[in-house]
Amino acid sequence: MKFTKSHALVSILCIVLFCRANAQQDDVLDKIDSLIATNDFVNAQLILESEMDNPKSPLLGQLVYPLGKIEFLQNPETDFEKALDLYARIDSRKLRDTIAYGANLGMGILYIDQGTPSKAQKYLREANSLAKELGDIHRMVESEFRLSELGLNTGDFALLIAHTDNALDLIKKNDSDNFPLAPRIYNYKGALMHFNAKPDSADYYFEKAINALDKTDNDPEQTDYLPGTIYGNWFMVKQSAGNFDEAMRFTLKTINHYNAFLNKTNNHPLTEKVHGNLIISYRNLGSLYSDLGEKEKAKRIAMLGYNHAKKYFLKNTIQYFGAALMVGESLLYNNDLEKAEIYLEEAKTSLNSIKGENYSYQANLYGVLGDLAYQKGNYQEAVDYYHRTLQAYKNSNGQGFSQNEVYANINLAKSYSNLKEYAEGIRTISKTLAEVIAVHGMDSYLANEVRIAKVKIIFDQKDYKGTIELSNQILDSYKSRSFNSIISEEFFSPNQLSLLLYLTKAQYEIDSEKTFKSLVEVTKVIENAIQIIDRKKSLITNEDDINALLGNSRELFDFGKKVYRKIFDLTGDKKYLEKIIELHESSIYHRIRTRLNLTDNELTPENIREEEELLKKKINSFFDTAEETQFNVEDWKANVREWDKYLSKLKSEYPKYYALRYSTVSISLDHLQRSIDTLSTVVRYLFIGDDLVAFIITNDRMEMVPLTSGLSLDCIRTISDYRKTNSEVFECLSQLYKALWEPIQNKIKTENIIIFPDQELFNLNFELLTPDKINSFEDLVNNSLLAKHNISYNYSLLLLDDKRKALDFKDDFVAYAPTFDEGMKRAYKIAINDSINIDKTYLTLLPQPFSAAIAERFSKRFGGRSFLNQQASKTIFNKTANEHKIIHIGTHAESNNVNPELSRLVFAKNISDSTIINDNYLYTYEIYNQNLNSKLAILTACETGKPSYQPGEGMISLAHAFNYAGSKSILTSLWQIDEQSSAEILDKFYGYLENGLAKDEALRSAKLDYLNHAEGRTLHPQYWAGLILMGDTDPIQLSPTMDNYWIIIFLGLVLVAIFFIIWKRKASNSRGTEGPSKLNNTN
């Protein structure tokens, strides 16, 4: 799926709206234009009325446009009452002269400016008829051009083509005349050549358009508007050819010219056109970044265009439709399907409100809706939409073969293949490929895209020999091409990773014996793919896009693990086990290793790392603006140059740091093993395709154990479900033990276990597993992994070698506990000004009195601070949480498994500030950007620990974000647990921590205490077992509180007093024994 390419031509309009008779008339019209440009509508209206009072004025027809322009500027939804009244007066004369021509042309242009082109048709056709009757060549060219513009705005390509050609014929037949409209007409012809798949002819006409510009005219129309429109359309040719550098240069030139035009003019006849064209240019820019994998940047640019449309256009206009569609696309290709649907529905509503057939715009909409259905896996629905897309394109331009149609056919063929309708898929893709090759050539950008799609279909039908042959042909073609830059190379083949995946799978499947030699050949292709991933990572500045790249490459990584496992089974060579783990870590945990080395000055000085963060921030936030919807192109280009220069410096001066940031993770298991203490064993669960294995790693040994296929994922859900019978839970605990632990139990020799789950296993607390089926939950005390082991969890082996400097915090404890009681909710309802914006979810949150009690009690016990109720706001948390040994958060949380970075913690409403009253949710993506340095973060909220394993997202959850933000370990809950039970366990846990126990042992002891005292339903795992420890397990040295100091001082004083009394008594006894003392006699 890709951004649909350039859905609209960059439209053009002439500032000289009408052929003028003499200089005196020019002066009057120029005066009106200048007054409108300065928003002086009153005086402009006075001049208009003065001229209109003269029924013999030759200017009457030309006054219709400025009269309507004022109405439009004062009310964009105007019915043009005054302009139509003047038009009616002129029309009533029944004279077919230049005045009637001007009136009809003016009304037509007004409706196009307003975005209601269907109303313009009758006026522009009448103007064209009048021009022909008058025999005026210049007016004939002008009216033909306006009709071609009408075709563009209504999506009627037949109309656009016919009248553009008519205008060109008139210019050719009268080549001795000077036609000011020539650059615009050549521009349209160039764009039409592009849409008809004639790139050489398109280049020819765009070149003519540029050369036809009047270089001596300093009018903004000549210096900025026309070059902007021409380069904006020429961009499409360069993009279709896969020429990234030229495409980027042209689209940035276009935006620069439009910004210059808008800065130089005001209320210009071209203003609405420029604003609309600027939105199209944003689409073009976003599509370039999207093809490079910078989806987040594309989304932000799309939102910039959308905000620009909201600012300058009504919802029932083509410009608004295009902007809403653009955002929907960007969200769709960011895998945010739910939000994408919202904007696509808005685009659909907008298009339905615009009169006319609008075939080309219908095609654009249907194409994106097809992509949405495809991403949802609704392939038959996708097929239906793609057929509607192609039919709409045919209705719009029956003779054309545009790039958009090529992509619609590609997606149609892939949908057929997914439906196992291979013959139809091959027929569609082969026909498309033949047409593309005939026009663009075998080595073209579009042919490359079609051929890769054909590889997918051939592979799907298990033609592995054909897959290998075509894949190698495509790869060989890359070797013969030369590229100006790495970016151009990546842009030319954005789907090369998919191609390599099909090739590796075909090579694997075609060899039935799976020999060592054939498998090594497969790994060579995998390593090539990994190098491409590394190269792509260096081009992307946004961490989310890098994670998306890795997520989208997950199938490749997973297949690589399968191949390396097969080689290990054949050879027994330990290095292939290392490759399995390397691929697994690389596919998921890009974030972590960068954070772990942020303070490593051996790799790079701190000022270099600060420069990197500053440059990334400048680039990633450049398009973030709520109000200003234009940007300075030169500033953007300077930022990009700075980033490229920085990367070059990194690569040459700090190669180790560059490799850390942008190369695939390389793991030395020997090195990692040395990080494991002798009292601990690491168990790394890992899925290789559908197979599950467990790596058992200690400081001196490692082995891989295949696990049976008896794993029941339903059982993982059952053990935390209170609705299930006890017997069902007991059975599941035993089954899971047999599947996950029994095969490795004899290899575990230590009490301390660090478990690294994978995928669904992140939802399981292993300490509940029982070797035998128990009869009651009380049996867990003696017959479970909880009874035998101190278990902690982690999610990346890289964290075993955590090089982050151990910080010494002077403050022990800080706690946040909004209780969400009725008083807080009443205060919020009183403070909220607009009932429409009231947060109804907040009002339904259950109170949490036990969480507040725990927070308050232990903040006193550890000499810390607690922020309760209204004080537990997001603002206060952000200001006060950093650098405490323990950060305790007792609140509600909302887990978003579709978009994990939108998971959030709920804090108290900030009712003292109406501007941020509803800013009480702390999202995962915000946590990643904070410093929350601590030895332990306590997150005892609903589902806060449950990660999502959605493709492309990896192990993103609130707990992981806290670790990334600086918390060495996290105590969190895998599912919603009982608040009172959680408070009881935490009470015991803190006590054991205070006594010096390691964190994992303290939690285990607290749970065993709970089980020994709990009764009835509170023994069920749903109440208490969700609590787990992730990360570092070392003890926390807590400082004694002031209360403890006073106790120590008091005890010290008591001891001193006792000693003094004893001493006095001994002294008294001594005097009684010796008798009275005598003075020395000196005489």
Short mmCIF file of N, CA and C in Angstrom, two decimals, residues 811-813 857-865 1038-1042:
data_model
loop_
_atom_site.label_atom_id
_atom_site.label_comp_id
_atom_site.label_asym_id
_atom_site.label_seq_id
_atom_site.Cartn_x
_atom_site.Cartn_y
_atom_site.Cartn_z
N ASP A 811 16.56 11.05 47.87
CA ASP A 811 15.17 10.87 48.31
C ASP A 811 14.73 9.44 48.10
N ASP A 812 14.12 8.87 49.14
CA ASP A 812 13.74 7.46 49.09
C ASP A 812 12.44 7.21 48.35
N PHE A 813 11.44 8.07 48.55
CA PHE A 813 10.08 7.65 48.21
C PHE A 813 9.23 8.83 47.79
N ARG A 857 0.85 6.03 54.05
CA ARG A 857 1.54 5.34 55.15
C ARG A 857 3.03 5.18 54.86
N PHE A 858 3.37 4.76 53.64
CA PHE A 858 4.77 4.51 53.37
C PHE A 858 5.56 5.77 53.03
N SER A 859 4.90 6.81 52.63
CA SER A 859 5.62 8.07 52.45
C SER A 859 6.08 8.58 53.82
N LYS A 860 5.26 8.37 54.84
CA LYS A 860 5.67 8.74 56.20
C LYS A 860 6.77 7.80 56.70
N ARG A 861 6.59 6.53 56.42
CA ARG A 861 7.53 5.52 56.93
C ARG A 861 8.92 5.69 56.33
N PHE A 862 8.97 6.08 55.04
CA PHE A 862 10.26 6.24 54.38
C PHE A 862 10.69 7.70 54.27
N GLY A 863 9.99 8.58 54.97
CA GLY A 863 10.36 9.98 54.95
C GLY A 863 10.22 10.63 53.59
N GLY A 864 9.23 10.17 52.82
CA GLY A 864 9.02 10.72 51.48
C GLY A 864 7.81 11.63 51.41
N ARG A 865 7.36 11.85 50.17
CA ARG A 865 6.19 12.71 49.96
C ARG A 865 5.09 11.91 49.28
N LEU A 1038 17.34 1.68 51.94
CA LEU A 1038 16.47 2.80 52.34
C LEU A 1038 17.04 3.50 53.56
N SER A 1039 17.00 4.83 53.52
CA SER A 1039 17.52 5.61 54.64
C SER A 1039 16.52 5.61 55.78
N PRO A 1040 16.99 5.61 57.03
CA PRO A 1040 16.04 5.69 58.15
C PRO A 1040 15.35 7.04 58.17
N THR A 1041 14.08 7.03 58.54
CA THR A 1041 13.32 8.28 58.60
C THR A 1041 13.71 9.07 59.84
N MET A 1042 13.22 10.31 59.93
CA MET A 1042 13.48 11.14 61.11
C MET A 1042 12.92 10.50 62.36
#
